[in-house]
Amino acid sequence: MIISVASGKGGTGKTTVATSLALSWGEGLFLDCDVEEPNAHIFLKPHINERISVGIPVPEVDESKCNFCGKCAEVCEYNAIVVIKKKVLFFPELCHGCGGCSYICPEKAIREVDRAIGVIEKGRSGNIEFIHGVLNVGEPMAPPLIRQVKKHINTSTNGIIDASPGTSCPVVEAVNGSDFCLLVTEPTPFGLHDLKLAVEMVRKLTIPCGVVINCADIGDEEVARYCENEGIPILMTVPWDRRIAEAYSRGIPLIDVLPEFQNSFSQLSAAIERLGRG
Amino acid sequence: MNVVISATGDNLSAHVDRRFGRCPWFLFVDTESLKCEATANESADATSGAGTACAQLVLDKEVDAVISGQVGPNAYEVLKQGGVKIFVAPQDTSVREAIDKFKNNELRQMKMRVF
């Protein structure tokens, strides 16, 4: 079973929950798909033993073959190519690497070359197999890297995917295809607002979901009320506790500082087993 | 001279829209006759590359200058390569006013430093 951990709002405790869930298993696969700011490695401290460069195919125009017909610019959904009288201008950061321009070029003047967007790092943390993607600084194209990270999923191993906050393309890419999505939120108006967006997203993706409320003893009751009305199970609560925040700031996982949470995470896993698909 | 103005509406009474790629209308104007041809900006809500798409549109129409706000770096590059000058209209300028100022050389030409 593959469990994705998402949140809507940022900073609610996705990585705190995802890493401690992995440590409570002590085995399985951990994929940090928050490739813009991966941070699970700070808590899991894996020994990295492999680095793979990841790129996307981008066009390279041979202007000696080009007749400047402009068909490549027309077909580009992201307006990454502009053809002016005797020149083809290409904007690599707008290109999604779909290959449409080289396919449509009647003069066969476009070939595809690799543009590096980031790296995948693989390693182990005890018996946990750890993989994360690290997007190059300033690079806007996260989904192709996330796709490559997710290629390491195999059906025989249970796995956890740590997604980025929000509900945009990188999150959809990370969460899509998982058997269960754990939504980590906080009991505040902001937490609730973004939780609703995240719930809408996972429902569109037809992924069963449940909620973890972090800092559960502050804020208000609105998140709990919303979950009840929507029939979304609240699978775990984490109290507001200074010890958790202090440990977090030192890269110490929740489950290490509060070992009594081993039991909560075991119950969480059992509940997900019941509710997840497949 | 033929200029194109990013505008809030489809005629000379509209205001200059200081967003180049995301403006609703482009007005192609002959500054002498004030003959005006309006084109809706189909890229106004493009997911990305609105600037480059609009710059392509402008170059295809063969204008001498663009009157807009501070255009983005991608559109700037395309317009520069195409030999089109960019002039910046102040906030809340009507299209008519902008054309008068352009003819009197009162609009600032945009120059971007490339690092």
mmCIF file of C-alpha atoms in Angstrom, chain A residues 38 47 126 236:
data_model
loop_
_atom_site.group_PDB
_atom_site.id
_atom_site.type_symbol
_atom_site.label_atom_id
_atom_site.label_comp_id
_atom_site.label_asym_id
_atom_site.label_seq_id
_atom_site.Cartn_x
_atom_site.Cartn_y
_atom_site.Cartn_z
ATOM 1 C CA PRO A 38 12.758 18.278 0.493
ATOM 2 C CA HIS A 47 22.936 7.268 4.071
ATOM 3 C CA GLY A 126 18.025 1.574 8.803
ATOM 4 C CA MET A 236 -4.900 10.858 14.908
#
